[in-house]
Structure formats: C-alpha cells, structure tokens
Coordinates of C-alpha atoms in Angstrom, one line a residue:
Chain S
X1 CA 31.9 -6.5 14.5
X2 CA 30.3 -9.8 13.5
X3 CA 29.7 -10.7 9.8
X4 CA 26.2 -11.8 10.6
X5 CA 24.8 -8.4 11.6
X6 CA 21.5 -7.7 10.0
X7 CA 19.7 -4.4 10.5
X8 CA 16.3 -3.5 9.1
X9 CA 14.8 -0.1 9.7
X10 CA 11.2 1.3 10.0
X11 CA 11.6 5.0 9.6
X12 CA 9.0 7.7 9.9
X13 CA 9.4 11.0 8.2
X14 CA 6.9 13.8 8.6
X15 CA 5.3 14.8 5.4
X16 CA 5.4 18.6 4.9
X17 CA 1.7 19.5 4.6
X18 CA 0.0 22.6 6.0
X19 CA -2.8 20.7 7.6
X20 CA -3.0 17.3 9.3
X21 CA -3.7 14.0 7.6
X22 CA -7.4 13.6 8.4
X23 CA -8.5 17.1 9.6
X24 CA -7.8 20.8 8.9
X25 CA -5.8 21.5 12.0
X26 CA -2.5 23.2 11.2
X27 CA 0.7 21.1 11.4
X28 CA 2.8 24.0 12.7
X29 CA 2.2 27.2 14.7
X30 CA 1.2 27.6 18.3
X31 CA 3.1 25.3 20.6
X32 CA 0.8 25.4 23.6
X33 CA -0.5 21.9 24.4
X34 CA -3.8 21.0 22.7
X35 CA -3.9 24.3 20.8
X36 CA -4.0 22.7 17.3
X37 CA -6.8 20.2 17.8
X38 CA -10.4 19.5 16.7
X39 CA -13.0 16.7 17.3
X40 CA -11.3 14.5 14.6
X41 CA -7.8 14.5 16.0
X42 CA -9.1 14.3 19.5
X43 CA -11.0 11.2 18.6
X44 CA -14.4 12.5 19.7
X45 CA -17.4 10.3 19.1
X46 CA -18.9 10.8 15.6
X47 CA -16.0 12.8 14.3
X48 CA -14.8 11.4 10.9
X49 CA -11.5 11.5 9.1
X50 CA -11.2 13.5 5.8
X51 CA -8.1 12.5 3.9
X52 CA -5.6 15.2 2.9
X53 CA -5.0 14.8 -0.9
X54 CA -1.6 16.5 -0.7
X55 CA -0.3 14.0 1.8
X56 CA -1.5 11.1 -0.5
X57 CA 0.3 12.7 -3.4
X58 CA 3.5 13.1 -1.4
X59 CA 3.3 9.5 -0.4
X60 CA 2.9 8.4 -4.1
X61 CA 5.9 10.6 -5.1
X62 CA 8.0 9.0 -2.3
X63 CA 7.0 5.5 -3.5
X64 CA 7.8 6.4 -7.1
X65 CA 11.2 8.0 -6.2
X66 CA 12.2 4.9 -4.3
X67 CA 11.4 2.7 -7.3
X68 CA 8.4 1.1 -5.6
X69 CA 5.4 -0.6 -7.3
X70 CA 2.3 1.4 -6.5
X71 CA -1.1 -0.4 -6.4
X72 CA -4.0 0.5 -8.7
X73 CA -6.1 0.9 -5.6
X74 CA -5.1 1.4 -2.0
X75 CA -6.9 1.8 1.3
X76 CA -6.4 2.7 4.9
X77 CA -6.7 0.4 7.9
X78 CA -7.4 0.8 11.6
X79 CA -4.7 -0.5 13.9
X80 CA -6.3 -1.0 17.3
X81 CA -4.4 -0.5 20.5
X82 CA -5.2 1.1 23.8
X83 CA -2.8 3.8 24.9
X84 CA -3.5 7.4 26.0
X85 CA -1.7 8.9 22.9
X86 CA -4.4 7.5 20.7
X87 CA -7.8 8.9 21.8
X88 CA -9.9 6.9 19.4
X89 CA -8.1 3.7 20.4
X90 CA -6.9 3.0 16.9
X91 CA -4.4 4.5 14.5
X92 CA -5.3 5.0 10.9
X93 CA -2.5 3.6 8.9
X94 CA -2.0 1.4 5.8
X95 CA -1.7 -2.3 6.2
X96 CA -2.7 -4.7 3.4
X97 CA -2.3 -2.4 0.5
X98 CA 0.3 0.3 1.1
X99 CA 1.2 3.1 -1.3
X100 CA 4.4 1.4 -2.3
X101 CA 6.1 -2.0 -2.3
X102 CA 9.5 -3.5 -3.4
X103 CA 11.6 -0.5 -4.0
X104 CA 15.3 0.3 -3.4
X105 CA 17.7 3.0 -2.3
X106 CA 21.3 3.2 -3.4
X107 CA 23.7 5.0 -1.2
X108 CA 27.4 5.5 -1.0
X109 CA 29.6 4.8 2.0
X110 CA 33.4 5.2 2.0
X111 CA 33.3 5.4 -1.8
X112 CA 31.4 2.1 -2.2
X113 CA 27.9 1.8 -3.5
X114 CA 25.3 -0.1 -1.6
X115 CA 21.7 -0.9 -2.4
X116 CA 19.1 -1.3 0.3
X117 CA 15.8 -3.0 -0.6
X118 CA 12.7 -1.2 0.5
X119 CA 9.9 -3.5 1.6
X120 CA 7.1 -1.0 1.8
X121 CA 6.1 2.6 2.0
X122 CA 3.0 3.7 3.8
X123 CA 1.1 6.7 5.0
X124 CA -0.2 7.0 8.5
X125 CA -1.1 9.4 11.3
X126 CA 1.2 10.3 14.2
X127 CA -0.3 9.8 17.7
X128 CA -0.3 12.5 20.4
X129 CA 2.6 13.1 22.8
X130 CA 2.6 11.8 26.4
X131 CA 4.5 13.1 29.3
X132 CA 5.0 10.9 32.3
X133 CA 4.4 12.5 35.6
X134 CA 6.1 11.4 38.8
X135 CA 8.3 8.6 37.3
X136 CA 9.4 6.7 34.3
X137 CA 7.1 5.1 31.6
X138 CA 6.0 2.2 33.8
X139 CA 6.2 3.8 37.3
X140 CA 4.6 7.2 36.8
X141 CA 1.5 8.3 38.6
X142 CA -0.3 9.4 35.5
X143 CA 0.4 10.8 32.0
X144 CA -0.3 14.2 30.5
X145 CA -1.2 14.2 26.8
X146 CA -0.8 16.8 24.2
X147 CA -2.7 16.0 20.9
X148 CA -1.1 18.7 18.8
X149 CA 0.8 15.9 17.0
X150 CA -2.2 13.7 16.8
X151 CA -3.0 13.3 13.1
X152 CA 0.3 14.7 11.7
X153 CA 1.0 12.9 8.4
X154 CA 3.9 10.5 8.4
X155 CA 5.4 8.4 5.7
X156 CA 6.9 5.1 7.0
X157 CA 9.6 3.4 5.1
X158 CA 10.3 -0.2 5.9
X159 CA 13.6 -1.7 4.7
X160 CA 14.6 -5.4 4.3
X161 CA 17.3 -6.4 6.8
X162 CA 20.0 -5.3 4.3
X163 CA 22.0 -3.0 6.5
X164 CA 25.2 -4.4 7.9
X165 CA 26.5 -1.8 10.4
X166 CA 25.4 1.2 12.4
X167 CA 27.4 3.4 10.0
X168 CA 25.4 2.0 7.0
X169 CA 22.1 2.6 8.9
X170 CA 23.1 6.2 9.4
X171 CA 24.2 6.7 5.8
X172 CA 20.9 5.2 4.7
X173 CA 18.8 7.6 6.8
X174 CA 20.9 10.5 5.5
X175 CA 20.2 9.4 1.9
X176 CA 16.5 8.9 2.6
X177 CA 16.2 12.3 4.1
X178 CA 18.1 13.8 1.1
X179 CA 15.6 12.1 -1.3
X180 CA 12.6 13.4 0.8
X181 CA 14.2 16.9 0.7
X182 CA 14.6 16.8 -3.0
X183 CA 11.0 15.8 -3.4
X184 CA 10.1 18.8 -1.2
X185 CA 7.9 16.7 1.0
X186 CA 10.0 17.0 4.2
X187 CA 11.6 19.7 6.3
X188 CA 15.2 18.5 6.8
X189 CA 16.1 21.2 9.3
X190 CA 14.4 19.4 12.1
X191 CA 16.2 16.1 12.7
X192 CA 13.6 15.3 15.3
X193 CA 11.1 14.6 12.6
X194 CA 13.0 11.5 11.5
X195 CA 12.2 8.6 13.8
X196 CA 13.1 4.9 13.5
X197 CA 12.5 1.5 14.9
X198 CA 15.3 -0.9 14.2
X199 CA 15.3 -4.7 13.9
X200 CA 18.8 -6.0 14.9
X201 CA 20.2 -9.5 14.8
X202 CA 23.7 -10.6 15.2
X203 CA 23.2 -14.2 14.1
X204 CA 20.6 -15.3 16.6
X205 CA 17.1 -14.0 17.4
X206 CA 16.4 -10.4 16.5
X207 CA 15.4 -7.6 18.9
X208 CA 13.4 -4.6 17.9
X209 CA 14.7 -1.3 19.2
X210 CA 12.0 1.4 19.3
X211 CA 11.9 5.2 19.5
X212 CA 15.2 6.3 18.0
X213 CA 15.3 10.0 16.9
X214 CA 17.7 11.4 14.3
X215 CA 20.8 10.2 12.5
X216 CA 23.4 10.2 15.3
X217 CA 21.2 8.4 17.8
X218 CA 20.5 5.7 15.3
X219 CA 24.1 4.9 15.0
X220 CA 24.5 5.1 18.8
X221 CA 21.5 3.0 19.6
X222 CA 22.5 0.3 17.1
X223 CA 26.1 0.2 18.3
X224 CA 24.8 -0.3 21.8
X225 CA 22.4 -3.0 20.8
X226 CA 25.0 -4.9 18.8
X227 CA 27.4 -4.8 21.6
X228 CA 24.7 -6.0 24.1
X229 CA 23.9 -9.0 21.9
X230 CA 27.5 -9.9 21.3
X231 CA 28.2 -9.7 25.0
X232 CA 25.3 -12.1 25.7
X233 CA 26.7 -14.5 23.2
X234 CA 30.2 -14.3 24.7
X235 CA 28.7 -15.3 28.0
X236 CA 27.0 -18.2 26.3
X237 CA 23.5 -16.8 26.6
X238 CA 20.9 -16.5 23.9
X239 CA 19.5 -13.3 22.5
X240 CA 15.8 -13.2 23.2
X241 CA 13.3 -12.0 20.7
X242 CA 11.9 -8.9 22.3
X243 CA 11.1 -5.2 22.0
X244 CA 13.4 -2.8 23.5
X245 CA 13.3 1.0 23.9
X246 CA 16.2 3.3 23.2
X247 CA 16.9 5.8 26.0
X248 CA 18.7 8.7 24.5
X249 CA 19.8 10.1 27.9
X250 CA 21.9 7.0 28.7
X251 CA 22.5 5.8 25.2
X252 CA 21.3 2.3 26.1
X253 CA 18.3 0.1 25.1
X254 CA 16.0 -1.4 27.7
X255 CA 13.6 -4.3 27.5
X256 CA 9.9 -3.3 27.0
X257 CA 7.5 -5.9 28.1
X258 CA 4.9 -5.5 25.3
X259 CA 2.4 -8.2 24.7
X260 CA 1.1 -7.1 21.4
X261 CA 1.7 -9.1 18.3
X262 CA 0.6 -8.0 14.8
X263 CA -2.5 -10.2 15.1
X264 CA -3.5 -8.4 18.3
X265 CA -3.9 -5.1 16.5
X266 CA -7.0 -6.5 14.9
X267 CA -6.5 -4.6 11.6
X268 CA -9.7 -3.8 9.7
X269 CA -10.3 -1.5 6.7
X270 CA -11.1 2.0 7.8
X271 CA -14.8 2.3 6.8
X272 CA -14.9 6.1 7.1
X273 CA -12.5 6.5 4.2
X274 CA -13.0 5.5 0.6
X275 CA -10.7 3.5 -1.5
X276 CA -8.1 5.5 -3.3
X277 CA -7.6 4.6 -6.9
X278 CA -4.2 5.6 -8.2
X279 CA -5.2 6.3 -11.8
X280 CA -2.4 6.2 -14.4
X281 CA -2.8 9.8 -15.4
X282 CA -2.5 10.9 -11.8
X283 CA 0.5 8.7 -11.3
X284 CA 2.1 10.1 -14.4
X285 CA 1.6 13.7 -13.4
X286 CA 3.1 13.0 -10.0
X287 CA 6.0 11.2 -11.6
X288 CA 6.7 14.2 -13.8
X289 CA 6.9 16.3 -10.7
X290 CA 9.8 14.3 -9.3
X291 CA 12.9 16.3 -9.8
X292 CA 16.4 15.1 -10.5
X293 CA 17.3 13.0 -7.5
X294 CA 20.6 13.3 -5.5
X295 CA 22.5 10.4 -7.2
X296 CA 21.4 11.7 -10.7
X297 CA 22.5 15.2 -9.9
X298 CA 25.8 14.0 -8.6
X299 CA 26.5 12.1 -11.8
X300 CA 25.6 15.1 -13.9
X301 CA 27.9 17.4 -11.9
X302 CA 30.8 15.1 -12.6
X303 CA 30.0 14.8 -16.3
X304 CA 28.8 18.3 -17.1
X305 CA 30.6 20.5 -14.7
X306 CA 33.8 18.4 -14.3
X307 CA 33.6 18.3 -10.5
X308 CA 35.3 15.4 -8.7
X309 CA 32.9 12.7 -7.3
X310 CA 33.7 13.9 -3.8
X311 CA 32.9 17.5 -4.5
X312 CA 29.7 16.6 -6.3
X313 CA 28.6 14.3 -3.4
X314 CA 29.3 17.1 -0.9
X315 CA 27.2 19.6 -2.8
X316 CA 24.3 17.2 -3.7
X317 CA 23.8 16.1 -0.1
X318 CA 22.1 19.4 0.6
X319 CA 19.3 20.3 -1.8
X320 CA 19.6 24.1 -1.3
X321 CA 23.3 24.1 -1.6
X322 CA 22.9 22.2 -4.9
X323 CA 20.4 24.9 -6.1
X324 CA 22.9 27.6 -5.2
X325 CA 25.7 25.8 -7.0
X326 CA 23.6 25.5 -10.2
X327 CA 22.7 29.2 -10.2
X328 CA 26.3 30.4 -9.5
X329 CA 27.9 27.9 -12.0
X330 CA 25.9 29.5 -14.7
X331 CA 27.5 32.9 -14.1
X332 CA 30.9 32.1 -12.7
X333 CA 33.9 29.8 -13.0
X334 CA 32.3 26.4 -12.3
X335 CA 35.4 24.9 -10.7
X336 CA 35.9 27.8 -8.4
X337 CA 32.2 27.8 -7.4
X338 CA 32.5 24.0 -6.9
X339 CA 35.6 24.4 -4.8
X340 CA 34.1 27.0 -2.5
X341 CA 30.8 25.3 -2.1
X342 CA 32.1 21.8 -1.5
X343 CA 35.0 23.0 0.6
X344 CA 34.7 25.8 3.0
X345 CA 30.9 26.2 2.8
X346 CA 30.2 22.5 3.4
X347 CA 32.8 22.5 6.1
X348 CA 31.3 25.3 8.0
X349 CA 27.7 23.8 7.6
X350 CA 28.9 20.5 9.0
X351 CA 30.8 22.2 11.8
X352 CA 27.7 24.0 12.9
X353 CA 25.5 21.0 12.2
X354 CA 23.1 23.0 10.0
X355 CA 21.7 22.8 6.5
X356 CA 22.3 25.5 3.9
X357 CA 18.9 26.9 4.3
X358 CA 19.3 27.3 8.1
X359 CA 22.5 29.2 7.7
X360 CA 22.8 32.9 6.9
X361 CA 24.4 32.1 3.6
X362 CA 22.6 32.7 0.3
X363 CA 23.3 33.0 -3.4
X364 CA 24.0 36.7 -3.3
X365 CA 26.5 36.6 -0.5
X366 CA 28.4 33.6 -2.0
X367 CA 28.4 35.3 -5.4
X368 CA 30.3 38.2 -3.8
X369 CA 32.8 35.9 -2.2
X370 CA 33.3 34.1 -5.5
X371 CA 33.7 37.4 -7.3
X372 CA 36.3 38.6 -4.7
X373 CA 38.4 35.5 -5.3
X374 CA 37.9 35.7 -9.1
X375 CA 39.2 39.3 -9.2
X376 CA 42.2 38.4 -6.9
X377 CA 40.9 40.7 -4.1
X378 CA 41.2 37.8 -1.6
X379 CA 42.7 34.3 -1.5
X380 CA 40.7 31.1 -1.2
X381 CA 42.0 30.9 2.3
X382 CA 40.6 34.4 3.0
X383 CA 37.3 33.2 1.5
X384 CA 37.1 30.4 4.0
X385 CA 37.5 32.8 6.9
X386 CA 34.9 35.1 5.5
X387 CA 32.4 32.2 5.0
X388 CA 32.9 31.0 8.6
X389 CA 31.7 34.4 9.7
X390 CA 28.9 35.0 7.3
X391 CA 27.4 31.5 7.7
X392 CA 26.3 32.1 11.2
X393 CA 25.7 35.8 11.3
X394 CA 23.9 37.9 8.7
X395 CA 26.9 40.0 7.5
X396 CA 28.0 41.5 4.2
X397 CA 31.1 39.5 2.9
X398 CA 32.8 42.7 1.8
X399 CA 32.5 44.3 5.2
X400 CA 33.9 41.2 6.8
X401 CA 36.8 41.3 4.3
X402 CA 37.5 44.9 5.4
X403 CA 37.1 44.1 9.1
X404 CA 39.6 41.3 8.8
X405 CA 42.0 43.4 6.7
X406 CA 41.9 40.8 4.0
X407 CA 43.1 41.9 0.6
X408 CA 45.1 39.6 -1.6
X409 CA 48.7 40.7 -2.1
X410 CA 49.5 40.5 -5.7
X411 CA 51.5 42.1 -8.5
X412 CA 54.1 44.7 -7.5
X413 CA 53.3 44.4 -3.9
X414 CA 53.9 40.7 -3.8
X415 CA 57.0 41.1 -5.9
X416 CA 58.2 43.6 -3.4
X417 CA 57.6 41.2 -0.5
X418 CA 59.4 38.4 -2.4
X419 CA 62.4 40.7 -2.9
X420 CA 62.5 41.6 0.8
X421 CA 62.3 38.0 1.9
X422 CA 65.0 36.9 -0.6
X423 CA 67.3 39.7 0.7
X424 CA 66.7 39.0 4.4
X425 CA 67.2 35.2 4.0
X426 CA 70.4 34.8 2.0
X427 CA 71.3 31.5 3.8
X428 CA 68.0 29.9 2.8
X429 CA 68.3 31.1 -0.8
X430 CA 71.7 29.5 -0.9
X431 CA 70.5 26.3 0.5
X432 CA 67.7 26.1 -2.1
X433 CA 70.1 26.7 -4.9
X434 CA 72.2 23.8 -3.6
X435 CA 69.2 21.6 -3.9
X436 CA 67.5 21.8 -0.5
X437 CA 63.9 22.0 -1.5
X438 CA 62.6 22.5 2.0
X439 CA 64.4 25.8 2.1
X440 CA 61.8 27.0 -0.4
X441 CA 59.0 26.2 1.9
X442 CA 60.6 28.3 4.6
X443 CA 60.9 31.2 2.2
X444 CA 57.2 30.9 1.2
X445 CA 56.3 30.8 4.8
X446 CA 58.2 34.1 5.3
X447 CA 56.3 35.7 2.5
X448 CA 53.0 34.5 3.9
X449 CA 53.9 35.9 7.2
X450 CA 55.0 39.3 5.9
X451 CA 51.8 39.6 3.8
X452 CA 49.6 38.8 6.8
X453 CA 48.4 35.6 5.2
X454 CA 47.0 37.5 2.3
X455 CA 49.2 36.2 -0.4
X456 CA 48.4 33.1 -2.4
X457 CA 51.1 30.5 -1.5
X458 CA 51.2 29.2 -5.0
X459 CA 51.7 32.6 -6.5
X460 CA 54.4 33.3 -3.9
X461 CA 56.2 30.1 -4.7
X462 CA 56.1 30.8 -8.4
X463 CA 57.4 34.3 -8.1
X464 CA 60.1 33.2 -5.6
X465 CA 61.4 30.6 -7.9
X466 CA 61.5 33.0 -10.8
X467 CA 63.3 35.5 -8.7
X468 CA 65.9 33.0 -7.4
X469 CA 66.6 31.6 -10.8
X470 CA 67.2 35.0 -12.3
Chain A
X1 CA -12.8 -18.9 27.2
X2 CA -11.3 -17.8 30.5
X3 CA -7.9 -17.2 28.9
X4 CA -9.5 -15.3 26.0
X5 CA -11.3 -12.9 28.3
X6 CA -8.0 -12.3 30.1
X7 CA -6.1 -11.7 26.9
X8 CA -8.7 -9.2 25.6
X9 CA -9.0 -7.3 28.8
X10 CA -5.2 -7.0 29.0
X11 CA -5.0 -5.8 25.4
X12 CA -7.7 -3.3 26.1
X13 CA -6.1 -2.3 29.4
X14 CA -9.3 -2.9 31.3
X15 CA -9.0 -4.5 34.7
X16 CA -11.9 -6.9 35.5
X17 CA -13.1 -8.3 38.8
X18 CA -13.6 -12.1 39.1
X19 CA -17.4 -11.7 38.8
X20 CA -17.1 -9.5 35.7
X21 CA -14.8 -12.0 34.1
X22 CA -17.2 -14.9 34.7
X23 CA -20.1 -12.9 33.3
X24 CA -18.1 -11.9 30.2
X25 CA -16.9 -15.5 29.6
X26 CA -20.5 -16.5 29.0
X27 CA -21.2 -13.4 26.9
X28 CA -18.2 -13.9 24.7
X29 CA -19.0 -17.5 24.3
X30 CA -22.4 -16.6 22.9
X31 CA -21.1 -13.8 20.7
X32 CA -18.4 -16.0 19.2
X33 CA -20.9 -18.7 18.7
X34 CA -23.3 -16.4 16.9
X35 CA -20.5 -15.0 14.7
X36 CA -19.3 -18.5 13.8
X37 CA -22.4 -18.9 11.7
X38 CA -20.7 -16.6 9.2
X39 CA -18.2 -19.3 8.6
X40 CA -20.9 -21.4 7.1
X41 CA -21.4 -19.1 4.2
X42 CA -19.5 -19.9 1.0
X43 CA -17.4 -16.8 0.1
X44 CA -14.9 -18.4 -2.2
X45 CA -15.8 -16.5 -5.3
X46 CA -16.9 -13.3 -3.8
X47 CA -15.0 -10.0 -3.8
X48 CA -14.5 -8.6 -0.2
X49 CA -16.9 -5.9 0.6
X50 CA -15.0 -2.8 1.5
X51 CA -17.8 -0.2 1.8
X52 CA -21.6 -0.3 1.5
X53 CA -21.5 2.5 -1.1
X54 CA -19.1 2.4 -4.1
X55 CA -17.2 5.7 -3.5
X56 CA -13.7 6.4 -4.6
X57 CA -11.0 9.0 -4.0
X58 CA -12.9 11.2 -1.5
X59 CA -10.2 13.6 -0.4
X60 CA -9.9 17.2 0.8
X61 CA -7.4 19.9 -0.3
X62 CA -4.6 20.6 2.1
X63 CA -6.1 23.7 3.7
X64 CA -5.9 24.8 7.3
X65 CA -9.3 25.0 9.1
X66 CA -10.4 26.3 12.4
X67 CA -9.3 24.6 15.6
X68 CA -11.1 24.3 18.9
X69 CA -10.8 26.9 21.7
X70 CA -9.4 25.7 25.0
X71 CA -12.7 25.6 26.8
X72 CA -14.2 23.5 23.9
X73 CA -11.2 21.1 24.0
X74 CA -11.8 20.3 27.6
X75 CA -15.6 20.6 27.8
X76 CA -16.1 16.8 28.1
X77 CA -13.6 16.1 30.8
X78 CA -12.5 17.0 34.2
X79 CA -9.1 15.5 33.6
X80 CA -7.2 18.5 32.6
X81 CA -3.9 19.8 33.9
X82 CA -2.1 22.9 32.6
X83 CA -3.6 22.5 29.1
X84 CA -2.9 18.7 29.0
X85 CA -5.3 15.8 29.2
X86 CA -4.7 13.7 32.2
X87 CA -4.6 9.9 31.5
X88 CA -3.9 6.8 33.4
X89 CA -0.3 5.6 33.8
X90 CA 0.7 2.7 31.6
X91 CA 2.0 0.0 33.9

C-alpha cells in the first residue's frame, strides 16, 4: 500500500443515557416503530428541546479523557438540511464551539505506539431511521420513517488525517470504544452503535466514505476505497473529490451525488437552548470521575502485578475483564489469574466475538476455575476446556469438570503412570539415555495419553527424567 | 437571482414551476435587498447576541418521561404505514 495514505475519521458513539438528548423519551425499550417518540423528537411545531444534563457531562468527560481543551462556554447549533429522517429540517449539533478541541489518542498496533490527533469532540442528536420501499436509496417509490432513534445522544469524534492504514483505523476505533467503555458512557456490546465516516486520500484528492458501522466494516470499507483510488491512478485517472457511501452487503463504496457543502447547512446558534458554561468546579468534579484509563491500567498491571505487556493489554482491552482480574488478583495467585484471563478467557471471548459482560462468565465462576488449578485438581489445559463451555452457557465449572472427567493426575497416580510408560517403552528410554532428546517427548506423550490428558506435561517430564536417571 | 432560487429550491428539495420561480426571484431580490441594510451597521466592537435573555445552563435531569400513544403520533398525518411515517423518496 502507498506511503501517502491519509485517513481521517468522524466517528459517532451513542452516549449511554436513559432518556434522549432533548426530550424525555427512553433510549431503549420497545422496538415497535415510533413507539418512543414525543412532540420534540417528532419535530412538531412549537415543541422545544430541553437539554439532557447527563449527556453534556458525558461529553465533557470524553473531551477530558481525550486530552482536549474544553471551552469556558459552549453552545449548540442548528444544521439545516431537508431529509425525511429529520422532521424539523435541522439537526441540533455543535458547530463553532464544541465541547472539546485538540486532543489525542495513543494506541498500540503490532507492539508499536501511535498517537492520533483529535480535532474536535461534539455532542449531537441522531436522526430517525429511514427504510426505502420498492428500490434503492435513489430509486425507491417512497420511504418509511421510524423516529425512535431521533434525538438519541451521540458523541462525535473527529480525528486529523493521521491514520495510515485500514488496520490502524480499526485499532483506533477499538481504542476509542475502550476509552468510552471505561468512562461508562457507552455500551460496547452493540457494535452497531459505533458509526464512522472516513476521509481517505492516497496522494491525490480525498473522498469521503459515509455510513460505516462497526470495527470490521471500517477496515473493509477503507481497504476497498484505497484499492479503488490506487486502481484509478494506475489507469492514469484522477481521484475525484466526492462523497461515497459504503454498502456493507457488497463491501464496496458507491458515489453519492450530494450537493451540500458546509456553507449550505446554514448553521445558526440554536435559540431554544441556552449557553452552557463549563465552570471550573464542574469540570474538576467530572475530571475526578474519570477512572484509570486503559493505557494507565496496562502500565500498572505490568509494574504492580508483573504481567507481561501482552497479557496486560489483553486484559485491559475489556473493562469488565479488567475489573474481574483486579478482584481475583487480590485473593489468588496474580500470575495464574493473569494467565487464565489473558489466555483461555480472552481466546474464547474473541472466538465468540463477545465482550466479557455478554458472556456467561463471572468472577465467581472464574474464581472456582482458578481454585481448581491452584489445588492441582485440574491442569491449565483442562481449565481452558472448562472455560470454553462455561463462557457460552450458564454452567457450574465443577460440574463441567466432572462431566468431562477432568481431574489432574498427580502424586502416586502420576508416578504409577510414569512407571508403566517407562516399562512399556524400553527402546525409547534407551534412546533417550543415548542422547536422543526427542525420545523424551514421545514418552511424555504416552503419559499424557494414558492419563487422558489430565496430567501436567511439565510435571510428567520432570518425574520421567527423575525416574530414568535413577 | 435565477441561479440562487434554483440552488435554494434544490437544497430544500422543493420543486418549483417556471411561474413560481419567476415570482420568487422578485421576492428574494427584495428580501435580500432589505436585509443588506444590516450590513451598513457598524458591529466591529459588539459582542454577538446569542439570546435575548441572558440565561445559562438550562438543563434537565436524565429522566424518562411519557411518550405519545400511537394514535397521538399519527394524529396530524394520513401518511402512515404499519407504524411508520411515509415520506417522499429522495431522488
């Protein structure tokens, strides 16, 4: 891929409030269309917005956590456009004075640190949802509109064009979602609530790709768009400055003939809302509520708990997993807890594409697993098998252990197995004594087989060597 | 002015007949002329007026309130289909 790739993202994350940004309609609940609406979010004449304080506070916290400057006073603006998803013909957003400016996010990709500059952070309302009947966006007969999402609070993060590849863009979004999750202002279990528009240039003009949902699709959409631009260049054609839409069903981007430019939105201050003064005591209080963020936590785990960087990173990328680690590390062997949580637990979560809180795992169940390993009842390998089962189904780890017939073979029993294997494989023992190290692996394999996988290979190796050297 | 009328009508997604356009050209000319008088006022040293009343930090708590019933939602329109509002296609 070209060296000249520049990607900037405008990402929307839903703020986790109970009610909408400008009215008291619930943000979750009944899914029937237009069941969570009122005159304000339907844009009825005379209805006025009333600003949700919690959403503002969440916005300020995000701005502070991203190292942004916050203004002493901010306001909201009307962005005018005519589209059925916006019944009042304007969206209330922040324009000239957003809640945050000039911040940064540092992330890690393939072991390297990378800092992405944040241009601005602002709070705005989501429009409604349209469904096109009888065709695609431009060819449909008419649209059906559901205003349940109208007025849902969003936080928009705009980056400088600092991202150099689709992988970096994905890693950035992951990091951003982690920070939002740590701030407890965002529900990470629904990837659909992270939506981005991307500005992409490969040396020439830039194209804007709209409507990308989730992490994976961001990577896919960007990869497609970069390839499209590079193919144009190869054929000696120029990349046009335009707006394109990402189509997730085909994984491609298509040109959208939009005529609007920033100036056409005719921004004016929203006269139905007052200015918001961010007083220093308020800002301080909100700053104090910001918890230890993922990169700080990661450093501490390495320093305080002696975890490797990779283990710490694996645990810190899931807020609830990190909470579980901290609780268990207080009671149990920290290294063992770290091993199990960053290894098998993380693996099974990734495999099922779920977050810790969406799984059936919890502190109590994992404590039992750790205890079973600690007391030599099961091997770490057994633990992994048990975790696979109890992550997706609400099961008791001890019951699973019994069902699977797990029980670590140790002590006399293991010695007995070693003895049997040594006697039955005289050739291999001889080979090992003559310096063939791989013969030992064969013998350990026999012990594992005889014990039904319930011996610890390291224990077995140790015993075996002791026995042979006798 | 003709281009301006066309630009505004396309931004507002309102289709206009030839006669309407002509009438609006004249109206817009007058309106813009009238507003251009504001340009004559010296505003160099003035703070922008944001709101007629000096109010600050009017916010509500994050509490769920009552929503509209289905018949109330659609009481002002005939354009309803299976619980959705019907709108024009965007072409």
